[in-house]
PDB file of C-alpha atoms in Angstrom:
ATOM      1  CA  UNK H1391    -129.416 -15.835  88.308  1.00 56.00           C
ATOM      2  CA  UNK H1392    -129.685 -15.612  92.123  1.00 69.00           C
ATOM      3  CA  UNK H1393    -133.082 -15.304  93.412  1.00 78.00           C
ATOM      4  CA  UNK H1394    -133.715 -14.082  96.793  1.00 77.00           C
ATOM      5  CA  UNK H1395    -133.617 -16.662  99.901  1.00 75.00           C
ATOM      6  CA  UNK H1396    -136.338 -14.314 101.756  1.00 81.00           C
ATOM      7  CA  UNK H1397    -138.327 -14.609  98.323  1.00 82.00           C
ATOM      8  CA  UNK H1398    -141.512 -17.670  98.603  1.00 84.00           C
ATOM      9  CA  UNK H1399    -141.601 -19.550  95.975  1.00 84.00           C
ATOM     10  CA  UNK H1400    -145.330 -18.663  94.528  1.00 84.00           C
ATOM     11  CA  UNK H1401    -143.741 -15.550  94.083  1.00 87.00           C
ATOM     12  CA  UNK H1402    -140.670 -16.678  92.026  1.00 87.00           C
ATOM     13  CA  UNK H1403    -142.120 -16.862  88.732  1.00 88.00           C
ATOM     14  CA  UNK H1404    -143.202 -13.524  88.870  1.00 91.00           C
ATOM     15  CA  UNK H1405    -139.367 -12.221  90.282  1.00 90.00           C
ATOM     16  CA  UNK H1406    -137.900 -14.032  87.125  1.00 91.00           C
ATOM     17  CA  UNK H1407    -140.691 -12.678  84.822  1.00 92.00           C
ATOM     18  CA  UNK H1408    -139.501  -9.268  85.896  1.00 93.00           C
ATOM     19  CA  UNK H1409    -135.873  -9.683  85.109  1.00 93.00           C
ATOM     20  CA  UNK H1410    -136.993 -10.939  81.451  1.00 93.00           C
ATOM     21  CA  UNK H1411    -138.884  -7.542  80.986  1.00 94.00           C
ATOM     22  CA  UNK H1412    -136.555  -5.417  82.312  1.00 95.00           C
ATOM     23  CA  UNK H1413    -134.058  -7.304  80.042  1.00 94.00           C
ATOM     24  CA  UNK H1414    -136.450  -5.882  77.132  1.00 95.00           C
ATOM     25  CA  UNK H1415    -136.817  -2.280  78.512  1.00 95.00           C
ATOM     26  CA  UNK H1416    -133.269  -2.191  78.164  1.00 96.00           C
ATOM     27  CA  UNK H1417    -133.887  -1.793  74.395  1.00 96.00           C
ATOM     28  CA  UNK H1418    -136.197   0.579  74.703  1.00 96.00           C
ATOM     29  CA  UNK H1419    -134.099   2.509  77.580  1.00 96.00           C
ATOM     30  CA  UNK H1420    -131.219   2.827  75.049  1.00 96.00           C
ATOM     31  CA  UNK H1421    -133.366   3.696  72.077  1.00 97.00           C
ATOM     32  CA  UNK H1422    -135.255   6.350  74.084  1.00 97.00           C
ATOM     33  CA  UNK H1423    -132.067   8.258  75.715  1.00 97.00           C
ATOM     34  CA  UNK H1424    -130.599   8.266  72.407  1.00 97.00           C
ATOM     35  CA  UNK H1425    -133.220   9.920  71.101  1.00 97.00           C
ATOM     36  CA  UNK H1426    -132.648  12.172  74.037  1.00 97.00           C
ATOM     37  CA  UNK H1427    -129.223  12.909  73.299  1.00 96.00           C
ATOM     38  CA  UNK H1428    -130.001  13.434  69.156  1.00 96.00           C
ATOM     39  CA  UNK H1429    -131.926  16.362  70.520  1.00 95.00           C
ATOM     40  CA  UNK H1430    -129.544  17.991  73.177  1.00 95.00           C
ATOM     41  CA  UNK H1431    -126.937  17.609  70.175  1.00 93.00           C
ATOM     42  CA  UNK H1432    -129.028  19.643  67.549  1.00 93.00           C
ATOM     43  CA  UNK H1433    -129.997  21.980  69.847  1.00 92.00           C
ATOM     44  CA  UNK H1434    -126.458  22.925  70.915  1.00 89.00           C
ATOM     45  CA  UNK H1435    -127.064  21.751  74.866  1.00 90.00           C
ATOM     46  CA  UNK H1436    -124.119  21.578  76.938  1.00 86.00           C
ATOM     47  CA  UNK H1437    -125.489  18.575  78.557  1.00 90.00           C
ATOM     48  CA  UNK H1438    -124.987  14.733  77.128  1.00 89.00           C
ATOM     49  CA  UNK H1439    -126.540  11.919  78.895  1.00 92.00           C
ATOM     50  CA  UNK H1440    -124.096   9.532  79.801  1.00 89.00           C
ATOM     51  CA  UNK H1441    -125.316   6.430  78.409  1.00 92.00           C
ATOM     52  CA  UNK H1442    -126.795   6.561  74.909  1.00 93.00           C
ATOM     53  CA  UNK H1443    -126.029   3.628  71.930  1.00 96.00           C
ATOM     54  CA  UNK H1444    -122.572   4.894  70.171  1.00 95.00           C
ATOM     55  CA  UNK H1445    -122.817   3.883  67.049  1.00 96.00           C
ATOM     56  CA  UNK H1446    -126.029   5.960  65.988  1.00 97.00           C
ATOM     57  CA  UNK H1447    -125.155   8.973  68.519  1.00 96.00           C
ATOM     58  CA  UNK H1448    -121.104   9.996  67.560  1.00 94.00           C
ATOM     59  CA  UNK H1449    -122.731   8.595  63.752  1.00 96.00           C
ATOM     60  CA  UNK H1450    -124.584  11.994  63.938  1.00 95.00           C
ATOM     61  CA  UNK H1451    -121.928  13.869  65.992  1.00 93.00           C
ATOM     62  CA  UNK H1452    -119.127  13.034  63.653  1.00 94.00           C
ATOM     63  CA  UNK H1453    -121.420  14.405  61.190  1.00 95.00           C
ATOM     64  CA  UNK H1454    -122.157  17.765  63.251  1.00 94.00           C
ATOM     65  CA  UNK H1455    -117.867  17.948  63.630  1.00 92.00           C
ATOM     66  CA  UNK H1456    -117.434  17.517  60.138  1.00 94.00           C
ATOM     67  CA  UNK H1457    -120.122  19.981  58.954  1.00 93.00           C
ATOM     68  CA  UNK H1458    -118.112  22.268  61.278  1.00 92.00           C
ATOM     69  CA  UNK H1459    -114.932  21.421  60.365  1.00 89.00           C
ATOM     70  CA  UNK H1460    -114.200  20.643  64.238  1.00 87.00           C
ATOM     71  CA  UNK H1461    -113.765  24.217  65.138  1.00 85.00           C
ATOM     72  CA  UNK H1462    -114.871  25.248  68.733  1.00 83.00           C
ATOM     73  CA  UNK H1463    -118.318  26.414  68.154  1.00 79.00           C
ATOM     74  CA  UNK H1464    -120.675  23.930  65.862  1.00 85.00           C
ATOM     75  CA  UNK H1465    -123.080  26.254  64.918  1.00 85.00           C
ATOM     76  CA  UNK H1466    -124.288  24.130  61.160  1.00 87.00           C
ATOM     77  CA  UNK H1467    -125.924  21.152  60.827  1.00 88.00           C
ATOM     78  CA  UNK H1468    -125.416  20.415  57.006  1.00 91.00           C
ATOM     79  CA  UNK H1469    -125.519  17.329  54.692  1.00 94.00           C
ATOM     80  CA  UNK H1470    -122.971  14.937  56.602  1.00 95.00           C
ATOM     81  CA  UNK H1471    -124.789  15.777  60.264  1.00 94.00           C
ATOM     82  CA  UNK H1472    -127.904  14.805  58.451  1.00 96.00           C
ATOM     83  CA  UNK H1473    -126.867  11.882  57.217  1.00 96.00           C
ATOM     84  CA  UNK H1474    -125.190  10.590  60.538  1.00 96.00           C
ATOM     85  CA  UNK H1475    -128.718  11.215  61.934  1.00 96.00           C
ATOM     86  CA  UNK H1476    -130.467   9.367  59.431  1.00 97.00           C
ATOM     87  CA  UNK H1477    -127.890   6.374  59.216  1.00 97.00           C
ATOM     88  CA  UNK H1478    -128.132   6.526  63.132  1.00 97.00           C
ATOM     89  CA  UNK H1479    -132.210   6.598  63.199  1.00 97.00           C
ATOM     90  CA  UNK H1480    -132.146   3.244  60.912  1.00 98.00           C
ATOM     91  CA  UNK H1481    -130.020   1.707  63.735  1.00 97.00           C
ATOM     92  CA  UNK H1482    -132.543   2.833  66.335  1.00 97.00           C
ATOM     93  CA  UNK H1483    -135.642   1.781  64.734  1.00 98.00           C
ATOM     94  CA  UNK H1484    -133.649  -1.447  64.261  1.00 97.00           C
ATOM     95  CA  UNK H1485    -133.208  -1.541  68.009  1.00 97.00           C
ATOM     96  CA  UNK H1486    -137.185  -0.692  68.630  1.00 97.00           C
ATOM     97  CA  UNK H1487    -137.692  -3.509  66.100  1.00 97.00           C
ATOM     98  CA  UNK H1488    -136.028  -5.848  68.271  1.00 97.00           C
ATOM     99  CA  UNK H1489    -137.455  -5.370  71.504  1.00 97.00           C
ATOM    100  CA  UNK H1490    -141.140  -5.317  69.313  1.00 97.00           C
ATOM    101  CA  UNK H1491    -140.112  -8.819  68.709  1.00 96.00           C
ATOM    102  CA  UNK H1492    -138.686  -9.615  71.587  1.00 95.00           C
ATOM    103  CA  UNK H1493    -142.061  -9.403  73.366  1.00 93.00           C
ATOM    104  CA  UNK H1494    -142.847 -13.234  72.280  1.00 92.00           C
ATOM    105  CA  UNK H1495    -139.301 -14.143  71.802  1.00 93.00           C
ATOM    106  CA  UNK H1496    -136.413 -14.313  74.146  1.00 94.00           C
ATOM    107  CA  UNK H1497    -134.407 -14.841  71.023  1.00 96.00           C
ATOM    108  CA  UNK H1498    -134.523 -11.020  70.065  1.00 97.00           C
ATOM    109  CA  UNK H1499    -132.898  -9.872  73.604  1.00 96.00           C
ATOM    110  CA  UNK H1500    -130.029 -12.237  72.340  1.00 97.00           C
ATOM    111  CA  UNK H1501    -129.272 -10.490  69.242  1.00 97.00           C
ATOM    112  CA  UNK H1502    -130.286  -6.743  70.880  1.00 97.00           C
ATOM    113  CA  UNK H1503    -127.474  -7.901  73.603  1.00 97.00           C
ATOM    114  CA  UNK H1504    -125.226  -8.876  70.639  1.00 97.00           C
ATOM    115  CA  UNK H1505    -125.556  -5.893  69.167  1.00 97.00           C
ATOM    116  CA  UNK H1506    -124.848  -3.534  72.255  1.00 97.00           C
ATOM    117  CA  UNK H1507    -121.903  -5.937  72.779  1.00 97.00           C
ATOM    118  CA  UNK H1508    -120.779  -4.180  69.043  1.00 97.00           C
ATOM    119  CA  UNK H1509    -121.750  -1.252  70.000  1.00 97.00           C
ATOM    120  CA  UNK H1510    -119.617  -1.429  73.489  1.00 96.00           C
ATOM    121  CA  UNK H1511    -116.628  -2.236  71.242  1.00 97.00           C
ATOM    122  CA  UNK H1512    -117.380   0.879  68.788  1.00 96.00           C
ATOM    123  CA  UNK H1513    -117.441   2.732  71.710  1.00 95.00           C
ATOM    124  CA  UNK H1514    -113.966   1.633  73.460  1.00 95.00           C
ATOM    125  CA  UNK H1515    -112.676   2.227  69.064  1.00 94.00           C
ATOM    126  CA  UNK H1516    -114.176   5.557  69.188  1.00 93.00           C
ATOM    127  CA  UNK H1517    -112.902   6.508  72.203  1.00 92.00           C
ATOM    128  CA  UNK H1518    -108.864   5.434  71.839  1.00 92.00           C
ATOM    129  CA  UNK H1519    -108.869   6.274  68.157  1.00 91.00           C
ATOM    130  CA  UNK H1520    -110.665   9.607  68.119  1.00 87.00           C
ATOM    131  CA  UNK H1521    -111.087  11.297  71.070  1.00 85.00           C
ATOM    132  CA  UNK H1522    -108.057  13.245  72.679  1.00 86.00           C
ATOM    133  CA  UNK H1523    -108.677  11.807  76.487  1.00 88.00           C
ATOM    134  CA  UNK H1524    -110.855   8.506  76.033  1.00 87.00           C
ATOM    135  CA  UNK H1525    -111.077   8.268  79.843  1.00 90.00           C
ATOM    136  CA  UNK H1526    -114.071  10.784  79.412  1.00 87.00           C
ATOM    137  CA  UNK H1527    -115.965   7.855  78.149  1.00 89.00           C
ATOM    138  CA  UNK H1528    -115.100   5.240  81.111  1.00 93.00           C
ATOM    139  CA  UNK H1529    -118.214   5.953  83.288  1.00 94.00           C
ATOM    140  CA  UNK H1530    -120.553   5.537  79.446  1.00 94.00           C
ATOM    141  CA  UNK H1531    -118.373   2.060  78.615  1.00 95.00           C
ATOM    142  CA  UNK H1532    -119.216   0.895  82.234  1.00 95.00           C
ATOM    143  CA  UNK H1533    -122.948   2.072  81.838  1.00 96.00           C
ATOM    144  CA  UNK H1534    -123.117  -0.454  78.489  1.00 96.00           C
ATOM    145  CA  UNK H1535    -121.517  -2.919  80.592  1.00 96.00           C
ATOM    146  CA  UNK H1536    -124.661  -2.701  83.148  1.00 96.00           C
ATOM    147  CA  UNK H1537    -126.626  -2.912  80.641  1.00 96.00           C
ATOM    148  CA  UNK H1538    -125.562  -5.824  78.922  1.00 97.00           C
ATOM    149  CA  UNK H1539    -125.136  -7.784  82.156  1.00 96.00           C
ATOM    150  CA  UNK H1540    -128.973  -6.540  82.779  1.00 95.00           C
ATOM    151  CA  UNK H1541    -129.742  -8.171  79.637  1.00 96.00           C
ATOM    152  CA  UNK H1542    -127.549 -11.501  80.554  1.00 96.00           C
ATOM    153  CA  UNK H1543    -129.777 -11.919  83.524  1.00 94.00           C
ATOM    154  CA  UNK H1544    -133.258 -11.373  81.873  1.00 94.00           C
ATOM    155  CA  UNK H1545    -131.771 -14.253  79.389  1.00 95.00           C
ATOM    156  CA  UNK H1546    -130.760 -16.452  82.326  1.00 94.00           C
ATOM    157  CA  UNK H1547    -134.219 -15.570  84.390  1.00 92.00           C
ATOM    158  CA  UNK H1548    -136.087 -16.599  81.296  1.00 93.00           C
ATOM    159  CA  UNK H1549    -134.344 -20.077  80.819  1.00 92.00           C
ATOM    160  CA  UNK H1550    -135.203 -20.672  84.356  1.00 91.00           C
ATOM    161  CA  UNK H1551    -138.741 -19.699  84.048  1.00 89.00           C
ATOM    162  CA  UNK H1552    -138.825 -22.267  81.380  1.00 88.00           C
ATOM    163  CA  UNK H1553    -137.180 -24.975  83.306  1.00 88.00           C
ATOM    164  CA  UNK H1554    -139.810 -24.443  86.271  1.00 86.00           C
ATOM    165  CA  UNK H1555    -142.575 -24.547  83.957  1.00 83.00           C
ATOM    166  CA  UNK H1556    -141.636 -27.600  82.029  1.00 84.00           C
ATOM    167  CA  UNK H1557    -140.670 -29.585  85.821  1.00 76.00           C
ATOM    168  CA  UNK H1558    -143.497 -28.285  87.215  1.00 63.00           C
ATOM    169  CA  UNK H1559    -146.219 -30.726  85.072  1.00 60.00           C
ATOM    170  CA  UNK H1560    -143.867 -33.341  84.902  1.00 52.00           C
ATOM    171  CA  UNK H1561    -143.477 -33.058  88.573  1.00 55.00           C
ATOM    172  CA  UNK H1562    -147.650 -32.825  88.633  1.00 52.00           C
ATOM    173  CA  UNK H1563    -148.354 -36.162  86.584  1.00 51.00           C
ATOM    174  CA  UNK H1564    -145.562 -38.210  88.813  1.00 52.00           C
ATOM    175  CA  UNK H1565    -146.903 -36.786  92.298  1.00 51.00           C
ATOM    176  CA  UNK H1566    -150.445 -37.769  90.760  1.00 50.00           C
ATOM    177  CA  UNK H1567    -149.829 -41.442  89.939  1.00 54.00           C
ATOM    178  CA  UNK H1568    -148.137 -42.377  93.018  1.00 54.00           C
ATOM    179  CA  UNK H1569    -151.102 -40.840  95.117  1.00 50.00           C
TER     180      UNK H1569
END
């Protein structure tokens, strides 16, 4: 994790404190524009939002395809859309579960970045194995790939925000017997 030159060091506890919260919005980021997306699907937008979690989103859009048969216009949401949606929503609230829990535990960003590491490689499957032209999905697999390395350095800020604060009473007691 680099931390700014320019940046005084009362104020770098709070810099890496930042990067291990934004490591946790990430969850809720990718929960949030998923939901987005669930609703631009059932509503028959013709807008997607780039970067959503794959697994739960083309869950419910193979769904929508197949209730359609894959014809041009999807115009039915029947039982298989519905179920990709529901299968997709336990996934979600699996994802809101870990960044609940990741609030007093650094350990919870691990396994949400494990997961959208999965869920990266679902994506690059979906896209060579089902779609006709899976360079439409480049600029989403490079999105989870920001992501993730968001997530890397909110892991990496919060190991060295525990390696200040462990040196910094050792460094305390020393200073205060030799005075």
């Amino acid at each position: 994790m680099n931390i700014p030159t320019t940046l005084p060091k009362s104020e770098i506890p709070r810099f890496l404190q930042r990067q291990v919260n934004m490591s946790r919005y990430m969850i809720l980021g990718t929960v949030i524009i998923t939901l987005v997306n669930y609703i631009l699907l059932f509503t028959r937008a013709d807008f997607y939002i780039t970067y959503s979690a794959a697994v739960p989103y083309y869950l419910a859009w193979l769904g929508l395809g197949m209730d359609n048969n894959f014809a041009p216009v999807w115009n039915v949401a029947g039982t298989y859309a519905f179920t990709g949606l529901v299968m997709g929503l336990v996934i979600l609230i699996g994802y809101m579960l870990l960044w609940w829990f990741a609030k007093k535990d650094i350990l919870w960003v691990k396994v949400a970045m494990g997961l959208l590491i999965v869920d990266t490689l679902a994506l690059l499957f979906f896209a060579f194995a089902v779609l006709d032209n899976p360079i439409t999905r480049i600029w989403e697999l490079v999105i989870h790939v920001a992501v993730i390395w968001e997530m890397k350095k909110g892991i990496s800020a919060y190991n060295q925000l525990h390696t200040m604060q462990t040196e910094t009473p050792a460094q305390e007691t020393s200073s205060a017997e030799n005075s």
